[in-house]
CSV table of C-alpha atoms in Angstrom, one decimal:
chain,number,residue,atom,x,y,z
P,25,MET,CA,-51.3,101.3,-43.4
P,26,ASN,CA,-48.1,101.5,-41.5
P,27,ASP,CA,-48.1,103.1,-38.1
P,28,TRP,CA,-44.2,102.9,-37.7
P,29,PRO,CA,-42.4,106.0,-38.2
P,30,GLU,CA,-40.5,106.5,-41.6
P,31,GLY,CA,-36.6,105.9,-41.4
P,32,ARG,CA,-36.8,103.5,-38.3
P,33,ASP,CA,-34.8,100.3,-39.0
P,34,ASP,CA,-34.4,98.1,-35.7
P,35,GLY,CA,-33.4,95.1,-37.8
P,36,TYR,CA,-36.9,93.4,-37.4
P,37,GLY,CA,-38.3,94.4,-40.8
P,38,ARG,CA,-40.5,97.2,-42.0
P,39,GLY,CA,-43.8,95.6,-41.9
P,40,SER,CA,-45.8,95.8,-45.1
P,41,ALA,CA,-45.5,99.7,-45.8
P,42,GLY,CA,-43.2,98.8,-49.2
P,43,ALA,CA,-44.5,97.8,-52.5
P,44,GLN,CA,-42.4,94.6,-52.3
P,45,PRO,CA,-42.2,92.2,-49.4
P,46,GLU,CA,-39.3,92.3,-47.3
P,47,GLY,CA,-36.1,90.2,-47.6
P,48,ALA,CA,-34.9,87.9,-44.9
P,49,GLN,CA,-33.3,89.7,-42.0
P,50,ARG,CA,-30.6,88.4,-39.6
P,51,MET,CA,-31.9,88.1,-36.0
P,52,ARG,CA,-29.4,89.2,-33.4
P,53,HIS,CA,-28.1,86.2,-31.4
P,54,VAL,CA,-28.9,86.1,-27.7
P,55,GLN,CA,-26.2,84.1,-25.7
P,56,ARG,CA,-27.8,81.9,-22.8
P,57,GLN,CA,-25.7,82.6,-19.8
P,58,GLN,CA,-24.8,78.9,-17.9
P,59,PRO,CA,-24.0,78.7,-14.3
P,60,PRO,CA,-20.3,78.0,-13.7
P,61,ARG,CA,-19.3,74.2,-13.2
P,62,PRO,CA,-16.7,72.8,-11.1
P,63,ALA,CA,-13.8,71.2,-12.9
P,64,VAL,CA,-14.2,67.5,-12.5
P,65,PRO,CA,-12.1,65.1,-14.4
P,66,PRO,CA,-14.6,62.7,-16.4
P,67,PRO,CA,-14.8,59.3,-15.0
P,68,ALA,CA,-12.5,56.6,-16.8
P,69,ARG,CA,-14.7,54.8,-19.0
P,70,ARG,CA,-14.3,51.0,-20.4
P,71,PRO,CA,-15.0,50.9,-24.1
P,72,GLY,CA,-18.5,49.7,-24.6
P,73,PRO,CA,-20.0,47.6,-27.2
P,74,PRO,CA,-20.0,48.9,-30.9
P,75,PRO,CA,-23.1,51.2,-31.8
P,76,ALA,CA,-26.0,49.2,-33.2
P,77,PRO,CA,-26.5,49.6,-37.0
P,78,GLY,CA,-28.0,53.0,-37.9
P,79,VAL,CA,-27.3,54.5,-34.5
P,80,PRO,CA,-25.1,57.5,-35.3
P,81,PRO,CA,-21.9,58.2,-33.2
P,82,GLN,CA,-22.2,60.2,-29.9
P,83,GLN,CA,-20.3,63.0,-28.8
P,84,ALA,CA,-17.7,62.6,-26.2
P,85,GLN,CA,-18.2,63.9,-22.7
P,86,GLY,CA,-21.7,65.2,-23.0
P,87,HIS,CA,-20.9,68.3,-25.6
P,88,ASP,CA,-22.6,68.8,-28.7
P,89,SER,CA,-21.4,70.6,-31.9
P,90,TYR,CA,-22.0,73.9,-31.2
P,91,GLY,CA,-18.9,75.4,-29.7
P,92,GLY,CA,-18.8,73.7,-26.4
P,93,TYR,CA,-22.7,74.1,-25.6
P,94,ASP,CA,-23.7,71.3,-23.0
P,95,SER,CA,-27.3,70.4,-23.8
P,96,GLY,CA,-27.5,68.0,-21.2
P,97,TYR,CA,-28.6,65.0,-23.4
P,98,ASN,CA,-25.3,63.7,-24.3
P,99,THR,CA,-24.5,62.1,-20.8
P,100,GLY,CA,-24.0,58.5,-20.9
P,101,GLN,CA,-25.3,56.4,-23.7
P,102,VAL,CA,-28.5,58.0,-25.1
P,103,TYR,CA,-29.7,55.1,-27.2
P,104,GLY,CA,-31.0,52.1,-25.5
P,105,ASN,CA,-32.2,51.7,-21.9
P,106,PRO,CA,-31.8,55.2,-20.2
P,107,SER,CA,-32.3,53.7,-16.8
P,108,GLY,CA,-30.0,50.5,-17.5
P,109,PRO,CA,-26.2,50.1,-16.9
P,110,GLY,CA,-24.4,52.8,-19.0
P,111,GLY,CA,-27.4,55.2,-19.1
P,112,PRO,CA,-28.1,58.1,-17.3
P,113,GLY,CA,-30.3,56.2,-14.8
P,114,GLY,CA,-27.3,54.0,-13.6
P,115,PRO,CA,-23.5,53.6,-13.7
P,116,ALA,CA,-21.6,52.1,-16.7
P,117,GLN,CA,-21.1,48.2,-16.4
P,118,PRO,CA,-18.9,46.4,-18.4
P,119,PRO,CA,-20.5,43.7,-20.3
P,120,SER,CA,-20.9,40.2,-18.6
P,121,GLY,CA,-19.4,37.0,-19.4
P,122,PRO,CA,-20.9,33.5,-19.3
P,123,GLY,CA,-21.4,32.3,-15.7
P,124,ARG,CA,-19.8,35.7,-14.4
P,125,PRO,CA,-22.6,38.4,-14.1
P,126,GLY,CA,-21.0,41.9,-13.9
P,127,ARG,CA,-17.6,40.9,-14.9
P,128,ALA,CA,-15.6,40.6,-18.1
P,129,PRO,CA,-14.9,37.1,-19.1
P,130,GLY,CA,-11.5,36.1,-18.2
P,131,PRO,CA,-9.0,33.3,-19.3
P,132,ALA,CA,-9.6,29.6,-18.4
P,133,PRO,CA,-7.6,28.3,-15.5
P,134,ASP,CA,-4.6,26.5,-16.5
P,135,TRP,CA,-4.9,23.2,-14.5
P,136,ARG,CA,-1.9,21.8,-15.9
P,137,LYS,CA,0.2,24.6,-14.2
P,138,ARG,CA,-1.5,24.5,-11.0
P,139,ILE,CA,-1.1,20.7,-10.8
P,140,LYS,CA,2.7,21.2,-11.5
P,141,ILE,CA,3.0,23.9,-8.9
P,142,GLY,CA,1.0,21.8,-6.2
P,143,SER,CA,3.1,18.9,-6.8
P,144,ILE,CA,6.3,20.8,-6.5
P,145,VAL,CA,5.1,22.4,-3.2
P,146,LEU,CA,4.2,18.8,-1.8
P,147,VAL,CA,7.5,17.0,-2.8
P,148,SER,CA,9.3,20.2,-1.4
P,149,ALA,CA,7.4,19.7,1.9
P,150,LEU,CA,8.0,16.0,2.2
P,151,VAL,CA,11.8,16.7,1.4
P,152,VAL,CA,12.2,19.3,4.0
P,153,THR,CA,10.2,16.8,6.6
P,154,THR,CA,12.4,13.7,5.8
P,155,VAL,CA,15.7,15.8,6.1
P,156,SER,CA,14.5,17.3,9.3
P,157,THR,CA,13.3,13.9,10.6
P,158,TYR,CA,16.5,12.4,9.8
P,159,PHE,CA,18.7,15.0,11.4
P,160,TRP,CA,16.3,14.9,14.6
P,161,ALA,CA,16.5,11.0,14.8
P,162,ASP,CA,20.1,10.9,14.3
P,163,SER,CA,20.6,13.3,17.1
P,164,LYS,CA,18.9,10.9,19.5
P,165,VAL,CA,21.0,7.8,18.8
P,166,ARG,CA,23.5,7.0,21.3
P,167,ARG,CA,26.6,5.8,19.6
P,168,GLU,CA,28.7,4.7,22.7
P,169,VAL,CA,30.2,1.4,21.3
P,170,ASP,CA,33.9,1.9,19.8
P,171,LEU,CA,34.6,-1.3,17.7
P,172,SER,CA,38.0,0.0,17.0
P,173,LYS,CA,39.0,-1.1,20.3
P,174,VAL,CA,38.3,-4.7,19.6
P,175,ILE,CA,41.6,-6.4,18.7
P,176,GLU,CA,42.6,-9.6,16.6
P,177,ARG,CA,39.6,-9.4,14.5
P,178,PRO,CA,38.4,-11.8,11.9
P,179,LYS,CA,38.6,-11.1,7.8
P,180,GLU,CA,35.7,-9.1,6.8
P,181,GLY,CA,32.9,-11.3,5.0
P,182,ASP,CA,30.6,-10.7,2.0
P,183,CYS,CA,27.6,-10.3,4.1
P,184,THR,CA,26.8,-7.3,6.7
P,185,THR,CA,26.6,-8.8,10.1
P,186,TYR,CA,24.9,-7.3,13.4
P,187,LEU,CA,25.4,-8.3,16.9
P,188,ILE,CA,21.7,-7.5,18.6
P,189,VAL,CA,21.7,-7.4,22.4
P,190,GLY,CA,18.8,-6.9,24.8
P,191,SER,CA,20.2,-5.8,28.2
P,192,ASP,CA,18.4,-5.9,31.6
P,193,SER,CA,19.3,-2.3,32.0
P,194,ARG,CA,16.9,-0.5,34.2
P,195,GLU,CA,18.4,2.9,33.0
P,196,GLY,CA,15.6,5.7,33.4
P,197,MET,CA,13.1,3.5,34.9
P,198,SER,CA,11.1,4.6,38.0
P,199,ASP,CA,10.1,2.2,41.0
P,200,GLU,CA,6.8,1.9,39.6
P,201,GLU,CA,7.8,1.0,36.2
P,202,LYS,CA,10.3,-1.8,37.5
P,203,LYS,CA,7.5,-3.1,39.5
P,204,LYS,CA,4.9,-3.3,36.7
P,205,LEU,CA,7.5,-4.9,34.3
P,206,HIS,CA,8.7,-7.3,36.7
P,207,THR,CA,12.6,-6.2,36.1
P,208,GLY,CA,13.6,-6.2,39.5
P,209,SER,CA,16.1,-3.5,40.9
P,210,ALA,CA,19.6,-5.0,40.2
P,211,GLU,CA,22.4,-2.4,39.7
P,212,GLY,CA,24.4,-2.4,36.5
P,213,LYS,CA,23.2,-4.3,33.3
P,214,ARG,CA,23.6,-7.6,32.0
P,215,THR,CA,22.9,-9.3,28.7
P,216,ASP,CA,19.3,-10.8,28.6
P,217,SER,CA,19.2,-11.8,25.0
P,218,MET,CA,22.1,-11.9,21.9
P,219,MET,CA,21.9,-12.9,18.4
P,220,ILE,CA,23.7,-12.4,15.2
P,221,LEU,CA,21.8,-11.0,12.0
P,222,ALA,CA,23.5,-11.7,8.9
P,223,LYS,CA,22.1,-9.6,6.1
P,224,CYS,CA,23.2,-11.4,2.7
P,225,SER,CA,22.2,-11.3,-1.0
P,226,SER,CA,21.8,-15.1,-0.7
P,227,GLY,CA,19.3,-14.6,2.3
P,228,ASN,CA,19.2,-13.3,5.9
P,229,THR,CA,20.2,-15.5,8.8
P,230,MET,CA,19.1,-14.9,12.4
P,231,ILE,CA,21.1,-16.8,14.9
P,232,SER,CA,20.4,-16.8,18.4
P,233,LEU,CA,23.3,-17.2,21.1
P,234,PRO,CA,22.0,-18.8,24.4
P,235,ARG,CA,23.5,-16.6,27.4
P,236,ASP,CA,24.5,-19.9,28.9
P,237,SER,CA,26.8,-20.7,26.0
P,238,ASP,CA,30.4,-22.1,27.2
P,239,VAL,CA,32.9,-19.7,25.6
P,240,GLU,CA,36.6,-18.7,26.0
P,241,ILE,CA,37.5,-15.0,27.1
P,242,PRO,CA,40.2,-14.0,24.7
P,243,SER,CA,43.0,-11.3,25.3
P,244,PHE,CA,41.5,-8.2,25.0
P,245,VAL,CA,41.8,-4.2,25.5
P,246,GLY,CA,39.9,-2.7,28.1
P,247,SER,CA,37.0,-0.3,26.9
P,248,GLN,CA,37.9,2.2,29.6
P,249,SER,CA,41.6,1.6,30.9
P,250,GLY,CA,43.2,0.8,27.3
P,251,LYS,CA,45.1,-1.7,29.1
P,252,LYS,CA,45.7,-5.0,27.4
P,253,PHE,CA,44.7,-8.0,29.2
P,254,PRO,CA,46.2,-11.4,28.0
P,255,ALA,CA,44.5,-14.5,27.6
P,256,GLN,CA,44.1,-16.9,30.5
P,257,GLY,CA,42.1,-19.7,28.9
P,258,ARG,CA,39.0,-18.8,31.1
P,259,ARG,CA,35.9,-20.4,30.3
P,260,VAL,CA,32.7,-18.9,31.2
P,261,LYS,CA,29.0,-18.2,30.2
P,262,LEU,CA,28.7,-15.9,27.2
P,263,ASN,CA,27.0,-13.2,29.4
P,264,ALA,CA,29.8,-12.8,31.5
P,265,ALA,CA,31.9,-11.1,29.0
P,266,TYR,CA,29.5,-8.3,28.8
P,267,ALA,CA,29.3,-8.1,32.5
P,268,GLU,CA,33.1,-8.0,32.7
P,269,ASP,CA,33.9,-5.0,30.2
P,270,GLY,CA,30.8,-4.2,28.3
P,271,PRO,CA,30.1,-4.4,24.6
P,272,GLU,CA,33.7,-4.4,23.4
P,273,LEU,CA,34.6,-7.3,25.1
P,274,LEU,CA,31.3,-9.1,24.2
P,275,VAL,CA,32.1,-8.5,20.5
P,276,ARG,CA,35.7,-9.5,20.7
P,277,THR,CA,34.6,-12.9,22.7
P,278,VAL,CA,32.0,-13.6,19.9
P,279,GLU,CA,34.4,-13.1,17.3
P,280,HIS,CA,36.9,-15.0,19.0
P,281,ASN,CA,34.8,-18.1,19.3
P,282,THR,CA,33.1,-18.2,16.1
P,283,GLY,CA,35.6,-16.5,13.5
P,284,LEU,CA,32.8,-14.4,12.2
P,285,ARG,CA,33.4,-10.6,12.1
P,286,ILE,CA,30.8,-8.3,13.6
P,287,ASP,CA,30.2,-5.3,11.7
P,288,HIS,CA,27.6,-3.3,13.7
P,289,TYR,CA,26.3,-3.4,17.5
P,290,ALA,CA,22.8,-2.6,18.7
P,291,GLU,CA,21.5,-2.9,21.9
P,292,ILE,CA,18.4,-1.8,23.7
P,293,GLY,CA,17.3,-2.0,27.4
P,294,PHE,CA,14.0,-3.1,29.1
P,295,ALA,CA,12.4,0.4,29.1
P,296,GLY,CA,13.0,1.0,25.4
P,297,PHE,CA,11.8,-2.3,24.3
P,298,ALA,CA,8.4,-1.7,26.1
P,299,ASN,CA,8.2,1.8,24.9
P,300,ILE,CA,8.7,0.8,21.2
P,301,VAL,CA,6.0,-1.8,21.3
P,302,ASP,CA,3.7,0.5,23.1
P,303,ALA,CA,4.4,3.4,20.4
P,304,LEU,CA,3.6,0.8,17.8
P,305,GLY,CA,0.3,0.0,19.2
P,306,GLY,CA,1.3,-3.4,20.3
P,307,VAL,CA,2.6,-6.3,18.2
P,308,GLU,CA,0.5,-9.1,16.8
P,309,LEU,CA,1.8,-12.5,17.7
P,310,ASP,CA,0.5,-16.2,17.3
P,311,ILE,CA,1.2,-18.1,20.5
P,312,GLU,CA,1.4,-22.0,19.8
P,313,GLU,CA,1.0,-23.1,23.3
P,314,GLY,CA,0.3,-20.9,26.5
P,315,PHE,CA,2.7,-20.5,29.4
P,316,LYS,CA,2.6,-18.8,32.7
P,317,ASP,CA,5.9,-17.5,34.6
P,318,GLU,CA,5.8,-15.6,37.9
P,319,LYS,CA,9.3,-14.2,37.7
P,320,SER,CA,8.8,-12.4,34.5
P,321,GLY,CA,5.0,-11.6,34.9
P,322,ALA,CA,4.1,-13.9,31.9
P,323,ASP,CA,0.5,-15.3,31.4
P,324,PHE,CA,-0.5,-16.4,27.9
P,325,LYS,CA,-3.0,-18.3,26.4
P,326,ALA,CA,-2.7,-20.0,23.0
P,327,GLY,CA,-3.6,-18.2,19.9
P,328,LYS,CA,-3.2,-15.1,18.1
P,329,GLN,CA,-3.3,-12.1,19.9
P,330,THR,CA,-1.9,-8.5,20.2
P,331,LEU,CA,0.7,-7.9,23.2
P,332,ASN,CA,1.6,-4.4,24.4
P,333,GLY,CA,4.9,-3.5,25.9
P,334,GLU,CA,4.5,-5.0,29.1
P,335,GLN,CA,3.4,-8.4,27.9
P,336,SER,CA,6.1,-8.4,25.2
P,337,LEU,CA,8.9,-7.9,27.7
P,338,ALA,CA,7.6,-10.8,29.8
P,339,PHE,CA,7.4,-12.9,26.6
P,340,VAL,CA,10.9,-12.4,25.3
P,341,ARG,CA,12.3,-12.9,29.1
P,342,THR,CA,10.5,-15.9,30.1
P,343,ARG,CA,12.9,-19.0,30.5
P,344,TYR,CA,11.7,-20.9,33.7
P,345,ALA,CA,8.4,-22.0,32.1
P,346,PHE,CA,10.1,-24.3,29.5
P,347,ALA,CA,12.1,-27.5,29.7
P,348,GLU,CA,14.4,-26.2,27.1
P,349,SER,CA,14.9,-23.0,29.3
P,350,ASP,CA,17.3,-20.7,27.4
P,351,LEU,CA,16.9,-22.3,24.1
P,352,GLN,CA,13.0,-22.1,23.9
P,353,ARG,CA,13.4,-18.5,25.3
P,354,THR,CA,15.9,-17.7,22.3
P,355,LYS,CA,13.3,-18.9,19.9
P,356,ASN,CA,10.6,-16.9,21.4
P,357,GLN,CA,12.8,-13.8,21.0
P,358,GLN,CA,13.5,-14.3,17.5
P,359,LYS,CA,9.8,-14.7,16.7
P,360,PHE,CA,8.8,-11.9,18.4
P,361,LEU,CA,11.5,-9.5,17.0
P,362,SER,CA,10.7,-10.7,13.4
P,363,ALA,CA,7.0,-10.0,14.1
P,364,LEU,CA,8.0,-6.5,15.5
P,365,ALA,CA,10.3,-5.6,12.4
P,366,SER,CA,7.6,-6.8,9.9
P,367,GLN,CA,4.8,-4.5,11.7
P,368,ALA,CA,7.3,-1.2,12.2
P,369,ALA,CA,9.3,-1.8,8.8
P,370,THR,CA,5.9,-0.9,6.8
P,371,PRO,CA,5.0,2.2,4.6
P,372,SER,CA,2.0,2.8,6.6
P,373,THR,CA,4.8,3.5,9.6
P,374,VAL,CA,7.5,4.8,7.8
P,375,LEU,CA,5.7,7.2,5.8
P,376,ASN,CA,3.1,8.4,8.4
P,377,PRO,CA,4.8,10.8,10.8
P,378,PHE,CA,2.0,10.6,13.4
P,379,GLU,CA,3.2,6.9,13.8
P,380,LEU,CA,6.8,7.3,12.9
P,381,TYR,CA,7.6,10.3,15.3
P,382,PRO,CA,6.4,8.5,18.5
P,383,LEU,CA,8.1,5.2,17.5
P,384,LEU,CA,11.4,6.9,16.9
P,385,GLY,CA,11.0,8.9,19.9
P,386,ALA,CA,10.1,5.7,22.1
P,387,GLY,CA,13.3,3.8,21.2
P,388,LEU,CA,16.0,5.8,19.9
P,389,ASP,CA,17.2,7.5,22.9
P,390,THR,CA,17.4,4.1,24.6
P,391,LEU,CA,19.2,2.6,21.4
P,392,ILE,CA,23.1,2.0,21.8
P,393,VAL,CA,25.0,1.5,18.7
P,394,ASP,CA,28.6,1.6,17.7
P,395,LYS,CA,30.2,4.8,16.4
P,396,ASP,CA,29.8,3.8,12.9
P,397,MET,CA,26.3,2.7,12.6
P,398,GLY,CA,23.7,5.2,10.8
P,399,LEU,CA,20.2,5.5,10.6
P,400,TYR,CA,20.4,3.7,7.1
P,401,ASP,CA,22.3,0.8,8.8
P,402,MET,CA,19.6,0.6,11.3
P,403,GLY,CA,17.0,0.4,8.5
P,404,GLN,CA,18.6,-2.2,6.8
P,405,MET,CA,18.9,-4.2,10.0
P,406,PHE,CA,14.9,-4.0,10.5
P,407,PHE,CA,14.3,-4.8,7.0
P,408,ALA,CA,16.6,-7.8,7.3
P,409,MET,CA,14.8,-9.1,10.4
P,410,LYS,CA,11.5,-8.5,8.5
P,411,GLY,CA,12.9,-10.7,5.5
P,412,VAL,CA,13.5,-13.6,8.0
P,413,ASN,CA,10.0,-13.5,9.4
P,414,GLY,CA,8.7,-13.3,5.9
P,415,GLY,CA,10.5,-16.6,4.6
P,416,ASP,CA,13.3,-14.9,3.1
P,417,GLY,CA,16.2,-16.5,5.2
P,418,VAL,CA,16.9,-18.7,8.3
P,419,SER,CA,16.1,-18.5,12.0
P,420,MET,CA,18.0,-20.6,14.4
P,421,ASN,CA,19.7,-21.1,17.5
P,422,MET,CA,23.7,-21.7,17.5
P,423,PRO,CA,24.1,-25.4,16.8
P,424,ILE,CA,24.8,-27.1,20.3
P,425,SER,CA,26.7,-30.4,20.7
P,426,GLY,CA,26.2,-31.0,24.5
P,427,GLN,CA,26.8,-29.4,28.1
P,428,ARG,CA,29.7,-28.6,30.1
P,429,GLY,CA,29.0,-27.9,33.9
P,430,GLY,CA,25.8,-26.4,33.2
P,431,ASN,CA,27.1,-24.5,30.3
P,432,LEU,CA,25.8,-25.1,26.4
P,433,VAL,CA,28.8,-26.3,24.2
P,434,TRP,CA,28.7,-25.3,20.7
P,435,ASP,CA,29.0,-27.8,17.8
P,436,LYS,CA,32.3,-26.6,16.5
P,437,ALA,CA,32.0,-28.4,13.1
P,438,LYS,CA,28.6,-26.9,12.3
P,439,VAL,CA,29.5,-23.6,13.7
P,440,GLN,CA,32.6,-23.5,11.4
P,441,GLN,CA,30.5,-24.3,8.4
P,442,LEU,CA,27.7,-21.7,9.2
P,443,VAL,CA,30.3,-19.3,9.5
P,444,LYS,CA,32.1,-20.1,6.0
P,445,GLN,CA,28.7,-19.8,4.4
P,446,ILE,CA,27.8,-16.4,5.8
P,447,GLN,CA,31.3,-15.1,5.0
P,448,ASN,CA,31.2,-16.2,1.3
P,449,ASP,CA,27.5,-15.0,0.9
P,450,GLU,CA,26.3,-18.6,0.3
P,451,LYS,CA,22.9,-19.9,1.2
P,452,VAL,CA,22.8,-21.1,4.8
P,453,THR,CA,22.1,-24.9,5.0
P,454,VAL,CA,23.4,-25.7,8.7
P,455,ARG,CA,20.3,-25.8,11.0
P,456,GLY,CA,20.6,-25.4,14.8
P,457,ASN,CA,18.8,-26.5,18.0
């Protein structure tokens, strides 16, 4: 029995009043109201790993296939660990690479390229340092000697010759330093040592010129006045030429009395000499026989020892403690300069700025050279002295034949032979005193 009134059709069926069962009826769709959402652009996502076999593809941006309806179940990665990376419980993460947790694997470092770039940077730094050092050192050299003022010069030879002079200049020294170095306080400057260094392919030769050598003062042009002074046949000690008109007249006198052309001139005073030794950390020397001299302050025992600047100056200046006087002193000077050059002209000094800069700074501003002498020529001079000390050459005094009024007279025949061998770049066979 049907309690519904006849003729009512509300779309929900008629119950069981009819003889036949009702057919399926369409139910009215009720749209569920969703609260409005703010328009937020979706975060950029990196492509994740491909889905596992059998897992259906997911809809993008959390929407299902029902006309934009958001069920709330498509945010993030549904399948897998919901609380892990990429699921609704945590932020999306890229896959981790070997040894790099949380980061995508990158390309292996190109070590060849890195080494190449590092080498270029290192070489560039060395070039800049070398060039800067060169100009810095070149600016400190005192080019004060003009060899173009020297007249009537001998012919040029095959070897490069240097006249190396140690002067007793006290320039720049305080009273305390003069007392410490036993230099005295005499005004002006005089030559304390002189030697010729011949750099030859056949072997280097170092020849000491005793300050008491008997020489003739030739005609010359005054270095300051420009006036020509004729020869008068005056015979004096060699160091008197320097005292009369400086380096130019000394060069003129040496060339006139030897017949050997001098290519370069180098002079250093007391202070510069001592400073160079101290900057180098001292010079090791083997003294064969001990000696003592109150005038120079020398007090040495026999044996191998390291001399500081003060001791080195006393060693090369001492003359009164020896029977041979000036001849023995010149031998000591040669020995010391060769040892100094051997220690200074080494890769550990030249390539080490912490040693090279103090060494150059200690000596270059007191070094006086000719106007044509560059740093390269100075380097060649030091390496030539080092070669003599290493056995690649000859070290000797100018050959002496006797004395005249207390002055040492050179052996003319031996001097001429010696000069000829140097001019022709021949092996030196002459031996001096």
